[in-house]
């Protein structure tokens, strides 16, 4: 079976269009010599005078068609169309200026019975309640739980469509149609239309309002003068971002960045990462190997250098020192936290000193532990923690740390473990690419036997394979890149999905194998 990245699995059936609303059918003749195209939300009473029909009967009515579509009348053509009464406050403004106020659409014995195929709807507005979306090229699927852009909102058993907003030529968000006459302080600065939102609260479809640079509302956007259930009004002061067919979710946080080049930020943004935490000073040997921005000068310089980059950035100072004052001055210079790295000497005394200062100043500490076991084994490092909270990077060990025991740190209640994406997930090329990456980023020489042994001690297929399971269990709770050292800044999110995909597939295979074993007995 061919997998199509991001494909939809649309629920079978159709949906009601403008259900319960008055409708009427009229015959329209284009008496002009040019084609005339009328959009879904144009007040039909005020269309081009070259269209001939019983105009008085259409006061307060519009075309009963899928939102954002249109009907085209060719010169000399006569065609029958169905109109639907406008909703909302039933105030008409704009168009030819003939009304400019309240209207009272005539009642009708008929209400809308139109249905729209769900697949056609998805082509225009993306998936809705009950539809599924494949995450990239994985076997992970999102199912839409409810849709706030429909009349029914969270009442998934009675979806009624027809009032969605969409920007473009002949579409909905135009003056008097999906755009109201409200003042700037009464409307959103920006609306993201028809986005599929994935957040802690669920998976759902909605419009999103932004005001003053912050998300101010999630719901149904539009013009309350002619549309029902509008919670996010659109006005002349509103910009539009098209969210149809896109997933909107919280920006990713990459907590392990070697800040070597500004181009990293663009790549991260393109992948969905909006916060980068780490250290470095640019293309220096210390930065290639460690995520430390050492000292006040470098911290100030990096803050200035990244000030214009549209990314949330935090720099870790160097925590490898055995007296408090050098750490204090880095915190006061603007370091967001401290990093202990074995290449600067992650000794028990340095660990204890760094954590003591961090406790006093309420900042976080991250650590890359001692691969060499030079000052002691893992227990010595855990003892230096003294039950204080600390973040252990690439806790599996391929990125560095007590060989081969660092994985045990996951069991400590005060340790926040994470993975870095070069080992995620464990596949056929994972081991092969690691040795060269490690030698380069840690300034090691293939001509020195001890350097090679140091590198090889960190790369173990057994612990990398175990990391798959520990991530799936949630025992390892974070993913980061180790960007420009051993990792790829643009792959944090996709490798998280791929790890989940692999474990889902492995569980299915395991169940099938065990079922076969049972059937043999």
PDB file of C-alpha atoms in Angstrom, residues 226-429:
ATOM      1  CA  UNK A 226     -25.318  38.136   8.705  1.00  0.00           C
ATOM      2  CA  UNK A 227     -23.811  34.977  10.244  1.00  0.00           C
ATOM      3  CA  UNK A 228     -24.872  32.937  13.295  1.00  0.00           C
ATOM      4  CA  UNK A 229     -22.794  31.972  16.344  1.00  0.00           C
ATOM      5  CA  UNK A 230     -19.886  34.311  15.553  1.00  0.00           C
ATOM      6  CA  UNK A 231     -17.505  34.582  18.512  1.00  0.00           C
ATOM      7  CA  UNK A 232     -14.552  36.145  16.671  1.00  0.00           C
ATOM      8  CA  UNK A 233     -15.717  39.150  14.600  1.00  0.00           C
ATOM      9  CA  UNK A 234     -13.799  40.139  11.468  1.00  0.00           C
ATOM     10  CA  UNK A 235     -13.547  43.799  10.471  1.00  0.00           C
ATOM     11  CA  UNK A 236     -11.646  46.195   8.238  1.00  0.00           C
ATOM     12  CA  UNK A 237      -8.753  46.052  10.740  1.00  0.00           C
ATOM     13  CA  UNK A 238      -8.389  42.273  10.418  1.00  0.00           C
ATOM     14  CA  UNK A 239      -5.696  40.354   8.536  1.00  0.00           C
ATOM     15  CA  UNK A 240      -6.293  36.757   7.451  1.00  0.00           C
ATOM     16  CA  UNK A 241      -4.047  33.688   7.538  1.00  0.00           C
ATOM     17  CA  UNK A 242      -5.464  30.682   5.688  1.00  0.00           C
ATOM     18  CA  UNK A 243      -5.433  27.618   7.949  1.00  0.00           C
ATOM     19  CA  UNK A 244      -7.421  25.311   5.664  1.00  0.00           C
ATOM     20  CA  UNK A 245      -5.677  21.956   5.366  1.00  0.00           C
ATOM     21  CA  UNK A 246      -3.085  22.875   7.996  1.00  0.00           C
ATOM     22  CA  UNK A 247      -2.397  21.750  11.554  1.00  0.00           C
ATOM     23  CA  UNK A 248      -2.066  24.478  14.181  1.00  0.00           C
ATOM     24  CA  UNK A 249      -0.284  23.444  17.351  1.00  0.00           C
ATOM     25  CA  UNK A 250       1.955  24.885  20.035  1.00  0.00           C
ATOM     26  CA  UNK A 251       5.480  25.589  18.852  1.00  0.00           C
ATOM     27  CA  UNK A 252       8.057  22.977  19.751  1.00  0.00           C
ATOM     28  CA  UNK A 253      10.781  23.560  22.340  1.00  0.00           C
ATOM     29  CA  UNK A 254      14.283  22.338  21.507  1.00  0.00           C
ATOM     30  CA  UNK A 255      16.258  22.295  24.756  1.00  0.00           C
ATOM     31  CA  UNK A 256      19.630  21.199  23.347  1.00  0.00           C
ATOM     32  CA  UNK A 257      21.103  23.662  20.843  1.00  0.00           C
ATOM     33  CA  UNK A 258      24.742  24.338  20.020  1.00  0.00           C
ATOM     34  CA  UNK A 259      24.394  27.927  18.764  1.00  0.00           C
ATOM     35  CA  UNK A 260      26.897  27.843  15.909  1.00  0.00           C
ATOM     36  CA  UNK A 261      25.075  29.690  13.105  1.00  0.00           C
ATOM     37  CA  UNK A 262      21.933  31.866  12.783  1.00  0.00           C
ATOM     38  CA  UNK A 263      20.695  29.639   9.945  1.00  0.00           C
ATOM     39  CA  UNK A 264      19.726  27.093  12.613  1.00  0.00           C
ATOM     40  CA  UNK A 265      16.839  29.333  13.642  1.00  0.00           C
ATOM     41  CA  UNK A 266      15.245  29.408  10.192  1.00  0.00           C
ATOM     42  CA  UNK A 267      15.478  25.632   9.856  1.00  0.00           C
ATOM     43  CA  UNK A 268      13.961  25.194  13.320  1.00  0.00           C
ATOM     44  CA  UNK A 269      11.076  27.547  12.542  1.00  0.00           C
ATOM     45  CA  UNK A 270      10.309  25.719   9.302  1.00  0.00           C
ATOM     46  CA  UNK A 271      10.006  22.482  11.295  1.00  0.00           C
ATOM     47  CA  UNK A 272       7.654  23.950  13.919  1.00  0.00           C
ATOM     48  CA  UNK A 273      10.141  24.736  16.695  1.00  0.00           C
ATOM     49  CA  UNK A 274       9.656  28.204  18.204  1.00  0.00           C
ATOM     50  CA  UNK A 275      11.865  28.020  21.318  1.00  0.00           C
ATOM     51  CA  UNK A 276      15.571  27.147  21.342  1.00  0.00           C
ATOM     52  CA  UNK A 277      17.513  26.623  24.570  1.00  0.00           C
ATOM     53  CA  UNK A 278      21.231  25.914  24.677  1.00  0.00           C
ATOM     54  CA  UNK A 279      24.548  27.658  24.499  1.00  0.00           C
ATOM     55  CA  UNK A 280      27.497  28.654  22.419  1.00  0.00           C
ATOM     56  CA  UNK A 281      29.213  31.644  20.890  1.00  0.00           C
ATOM     57  CA  UNK A 282      29.264  30.779  17.192  1.00  0.00           C
ATOM     58  CA  UNK A 283      31.723  28.537  15.311  1.00  0.00           C
ATOM     59  CA  UNK A 284      34.176  27.926  18.172  1.00  0.00           C
ATOM     60  CA  UNK A 285      35.506  24.576  19.400  1.00  0.00           C
ATOM     61  CA  UNK A 286      33.804  25.003  22.767  1.00  0.00           C
ATOM     62  CA  UNK A 287      30.476  25.563  21.021  1.00  0.00           C
ATOM     63  CA  UNK A 288      30.903  22.608  18.682  1.00  0.00           C
ATOM     64  CA  UNK A 289      31.225  20.315  21.696  1.00  0.00           C
ATOM     65  CA  UNK A 290      29.203  21.941  24.494  1.00  0.00           C
ATOM     66  CA  UNK A 291      26.044  24.001  24.914  1.00  0.00           C
ATOM     67  CA  UNK A 292      27.624  26.656  27.135  1.00  0.00           C
ATOM     68  CA  UNK A 293      27.753  30.414  26.618  1.00  0.00           C
ATOM     69  CA  UNK A 294      30.588  31.224  29.046  1.00  0.00           C
ATOM     70  CA  UNK A 295      30.835  34.528  30.889  1.00  0.00           C
ATOM     71  CA  UNK A 296      29.071  37.872  30.828  1.00  0.00           C
ATOM     72  CA  UNK A 297      30.707  39.120  27.625  1.00  0.00           C
ATOM     73  CA  UNK A 298      29.584  36.139  25.554  1.00  0.00           C
ATOM     74  CA  UNK A 299      26.109  36.099  27.108  1.00  0.00           C
ATOM     75  CA  UNK A 300      25.585  39.794  26.326  1.00  0.00           C
ATOM     76  CA  UNK A 301      26.998  39.381  22.816  1.00  0.00           C
ATOM     77  CA  UNK A 302      24.751  36.409  22.000  1.00  0.00           C
ATOM     78  CA  UNK A 303      21.669  38.175  23.348  1.00  0.00           C
ATOM     79  CA  UNK A 304      22.417  41.121  21.059  1.00  0.00           C
ATOM     80  CA  UNK A 305      23.245  38.899  18.078  1.00  0.00           C
ATOM     81  CA  UNK A 306      19.914  37.057  18.293  1.00  0.00           C
ATOM     82  CA  UNK A 307      17.703  39.998  19.222  1.00  0.00           C
ATOM     83  CA  UNK A 308      16.260  40.428  15.715  1.00  0.00           C
ATOM     84  CA  UNK A 309      15.662  36.708  15.105  1.00  0.00           C
ATOM     85  CA  UNK A 310      11.959  35.718  15.406  1.00  0.00           C
ATOM     86  CA  UNK A 311      12.659  32.895  17.837  1.00  0.00           C
ATOM     87  CA  UNK A 312      12.393  32.480  21.609  1.00  0.00           C
ATOM     88  CA  UNK A 313      16.014  31.904  22.642  1.00  0.00           C
ATOM     89  CA  UNK A 314      17.621  31.178  26.011  1.00  0.00           C
ATOM     90  CA  UNK A 315      21.341  30.779  26.726  1.00  0.00           C
ATOM     91  CA  UNK A 316      22.910  28.457  29.288  1.00  0.00           C
ATOM     92  CA  UNK A 317      25.999  29.686  31.101  1.00  0.00           C
ATOM     93  CA  UNK A 318      28.963  27.429  31.889  1.00  0.00           C
ATOM     94  CA  UNK A 319      28.377  25.613  35.175  1.00  0.00           C
ATOM     95  CA  UNK A 320      31.728  23.812  35.351  1.00  0.00           C
ATOM     96  CA  UNK A 321      33.429  25.667  38.198  1.00  0.00           C
ATOM     97  CA  UNK A 322      33.935  24.809  41.872  1.00  0.00           C
ATOM     98  CA  UNK A 323      33.265  28.206  43.495  1.00  0.00           C
ATOM     99  CA  UNK A 324      29.944  30.120  43.393  1.00  0.00           C
ATOM    100  CA  UNK A 325      30.978  33.584  42.168  1.00  0.00           C
ATOM    101  CA  UNK A 326      31.759  32.720  38.500  1.00  0.00           C
ATOM    102  CA  UNK A 327      28.302  31.134  38.202  1.00  0.00           C
ATOM    103  CA  UNK A 328      26.524  34.015  39.921  1.00  0.00           C
ATOM    104  CA  UNK A 329      27.991  36.564  37.497  1.00  0.00           C
ATOM    105  CA  UNK A 330      26.707  34.545  34.526  1.00  0.00           C
ATOM    106  CA  UNK A 331      23.188  34.335  35.942  1.00  0.00           C
ATOM    107  CA  UNK A 332      23.207  38.068  36.595  1.00  0.00           C
ATOM    108  CA  UNK A 333      24.428  38.638  33.028  1.00  0.00           C
ATOM    109  CA  UNK A 334      21.272  36.996  31.649  1.00  0.00           C
ATOM    110  CA  UNK A 335      21.904  33.248  31.482  1.00  0.00           C
ATOM    111  CA  UNK A 336      18.600  31.362  31.542  1.00  0.00           C
ATOM    112  CA  UNK A 337      20.265  28.388  33.250  1.00  0.00           C
ATOM    113  CA  UNK A 338      23.564  26.520  33.606  1.00  0.00           C
ATOM    114  CA  UNK A 339      25.130  23.670  31.679  1.00  0.00           C
ATOM    115  CA  UNK A 340      27.582  21.164  33.130  1.00  0.00           C
ATOM    116  CA  UNK A 341      29.513  19.369  30.376  1.00  0.00           C
ATOM    117  CA  UNK A 342      32.180  16.702  30.720  1.00  0.00           C
ATOM    118  CA  UNK A 343      34.379  18.462  28.150  1.00  0.00           C
ATOM    119  CA  UNK A 344      34.726  21.260  30.736  1.00  0.00           C
ATOM    120  CA  UNK A 345      34.951  18.767  33.635  1.00  0.00           C
ATOM    121  CA  UNK A 346      31.717  17.430  35.185  1.00  0.00           C
ATOM    122  CA  UNK A 347      33.313  16.573  38.527  1.00  0.00           C
ATOM    123  CA  UNK A 348      31.306  15.964  41.715  1.00  0.00           C
ATOM    124  CA  UNK A 349      32.473  19.278  43.192  1.00  0.00           C
ATOM    125  CA  UNK A 350      31.505  21.269  40.086  1.00  0.00           C
ATOM    126  CA  UNK A 351      28.103  19.556  40.031  1.00  0.00           C
ATOM    127  CA  UNK A 352      27.424  20.279  43.704  1.00  0.00           C
ATOM    128  CA  UNK A 353      28.540  23.906  43.411  1.00  0.00           C
ATOM    129  CA  UNK A 354      26.459  24.550  40.296  1.00  0.00           C
ATOM    130  CA  UNK A 355      23.296  23.034  41.774  1.00  0.00           C
ATOM    131  CA  UNK A 356      23.778  24.960  45.021  1.00  0.00           C
ATOM    132  CA  UNK A 357      23.923  28.298  43.191  1.00  0.00           C
ATOM    133  CA  UNK A 358      20.993  27.276  40.982  1.00  0.00           C
ATOM    134  CA  UNK A 359      18.886  26.493  44.054  1.00  0.00           C
ATOM    135  CA  UNK A 360      19.630  29.938  45.465  1.00  0.00           C
ATOM    136  CA  UNK A 361      18.846  31.773  42.205  1.00  0.00           C
ATOM    137  CA  UNK A 362      16.009  29.454  41.090  1.00  0.00           C
ATOM    138  CA  UNK A 363      17.464  28.540  37.694  1.00  0.00           C
ATOM    139  CA  UNK A 364      17.671  25.171  35.973  1.00  0.00           C
ATOM    140  CA  UNK A 365      20.795  23.044  35.499  1.00  0.00           C
ATOM    141  CA  UNK A 366      21.436  20.605  32.649  1.00  0.00           C
ATOM    142  CA  UNK A 367      24.246  18.074  32.621  1.00  0.00           C
ATOM    143  CA  UNK A 368      26.310  15.996  30.219  1.00  0.00           C
ATOM    144  CA  UNK A 369      27.914  13.480  32.587  1.00  0.00           C
ATOM    145  CA  UNK A 370      31.392  11.931  32.698  1.00  0.00           C
ATOM    146  CA  UNK A 371      31.832   9.302  29.967  1.00  0.00           C
ATOM    147  CA  UNK A 372      35.376   8.626  31.215  1.00  0.00           C
ATOM    148  CA  UNK A 373      34.248   7.670  34.744  1.00  0.00           C
ATOM    149  CA  UNK A 374      37.264   9.772  35.713  1.00  0.00           C
ATOM    150  CA  UNK A 375      36.056  11.054  39.081  1.00  0.00           C
ATOM    151  CA  UNK A 376      33.831   8.088  39.803  1.00  0.00           C
ATOM    152  CA  UNK A 377      31.005   6.014  38.385  1.00  0.00           C
ATOM    153  CA  UNK A 378      27.379   7.030  37.915  1.00  0.00           C
ATOM    154  CA  UNK A 379      26.684   6.720  41.643  1.00  0.00           C
ATOM    155  CA  UNK A 380      29.229   9.476  42.345  1.00  0.00           C
ATOM    156  CA  UNK A 381      27.394  11.836  40.002  1.00  0.00           C
ATOM    157  CA  UNK A 382      23.968  10.916  41.406  1.00  0.00           C
ATOM    158  CA  UNK A 383      25.358  11.497  44.882  1.00  0.00           C
ATOM    159  CA  UNK A 384      26.475  14.993  43.886  1.00  0.00           C
ATOM    160  CA  UNK A 385      22.906  15.765  42.744  1.00  0.00           C
ATOM    161  CA  UNK A 386      21.728  15.386  46.380  1.00  0.00           C
ATOM    162  CA  UNK A 387      18.129  14.900  45.195  1.00  0.00           C
ATOM    163  CA  UNK A 388      18.102  18.314  43.504  1.00  0.00           C
ATOM    164  CA  UNK A 389      16.301  18.726  40.186  1.00  0.00           C
ATOM    165  CA  UNK A 390      18.530  18.417  37.109  1.00  0.00           C
ATOM    166  CA  UNK A 391      18.071  17.790  33.386  1.00  0.00           C
ATOM    167  CA  UNK A 392      20.209  14.976  31.926  1.00  0.00           C
ATOM    168  CA  UNK A 393      20.799  15.306  28.190  1.00  0.00           C
ATOM    169  CA  UNK A 394      20.795  12.283  25.824  1.00  0.00           C
ATOM    170  CA  UNK A 395      20.236  10.010  28.809  1.00  0.00           C
ATOM    171  CA  UNK A 396      20.532   6.925  26.596  1.00  0.00           C
ATOM    172  CA  UNK A 397      24.284   7.590  26.443  1.00  0.00           C
ATOM    173  CA  UNK A 398      25.283   7.781  22.775  1.00  0.00           C
ATOM    174  CA  UNK A 399      25.544  11.545  23.111  1.00  0.00           C
ATOM    175  CA  UNK A 400      27.773  11.118  26.155  1.00  0.00           C
ATOM    176  CA  UNK A 401      27.636  10.249  29.816  1.00  0.00           C
ATOM    177  CA  UNK A 402      28.777   7.526  32.204  1.00  0.00           C
ATOM    178  CA  UNK A 403      29.524   4.506  30.038  1.00  0.00           C
ATOM    179  CA  UNK A 404      27.542   2.283  30.085  1.00  0.00           C
ATOM    180  CA  UNK A 405      25.396   3.164  33.122  1.00  0.00           C
ATOM    181  CA  UNK A 406      23.891   6.599  32.419  1.00  0.00           C
ATOM    182  CA  UNK A 407      20.541   5.011  31.491  1.00  0.00           C
ATOM    183  CA  UNK A 408      20.001   4.248  35.191  1.00  0.00           C
ATOM    184  CA  UNK A 409      19.574   7.979  35.873  1.00  0.00           C
ATOM    185  CA  UNK A 410      16.089   7.731  34.355  1.00  0.00           C
ATOM    186  CA  UNK A 411      14.928   6.000  37.540  1.00  0.00           C
ATOM    187  CA  UNK A 412      15.822   8.967  39.749  1.00  0.00           C
ATOM    188  CA  UNK A 413      12.788  11.054  40.724  1.00  0.00           C
ATOM    189  CA  UNK A 414      14.757  14.318  40.618  1.00  0.00           C
ATOM    190  CA  UNK A 415      16.208  13.702  37.132  1.00  0.00           C
ATOM    191  CA  UNK A 416      14.487  15.088  34.013  1.00  0.00           C
ATOM    192  CA  UNK A 417      15.775  12.822  31.214  1.00  0.00           C
ATOM    193  CA  UNK A 418      15.703  13.589  27.497  1.00  0.00           C
ATOM    194  CA  UNK A 419      16.640  12.068  24.184  1.00  0.00           C
ATOM    195  CA  UNK A 420      18.456  13.745  21.325  1.00  0.00           C
ATOM    196  CA  UNK A 421      17.243  12.987  17.836  1.00  0.00           C
ATOM    197  CA  UNK A 422      20.270  11.181  16.272  1.00  0.00           C
ATOM    198  CA  UNK A 423      19.216   8.021  18.149  1.00  0.00           C
ATOM    199  CA  UNK A 424      15.494   8.438  17.493  1.00  0.00           C
ATOM    200  CA  UNK A 425      14.144   6.005  16.495  1.00  0.00           C
ATOM    201  CA  UNK A 426      16.590   3.075  16.379  1.00  0.00           C
ATOM    202  CA  UNK A 427      16.827   2.077  12.696  1.00  0.00           C
ATOM    203  CA  UNK A 428      19.306   0.456  10.289  1.00  0.00           C
ATOM    204  CA  UNK A 429      21.605   3.487   9.903  1.00  0.00           C
TER     205      UNK A 429
END
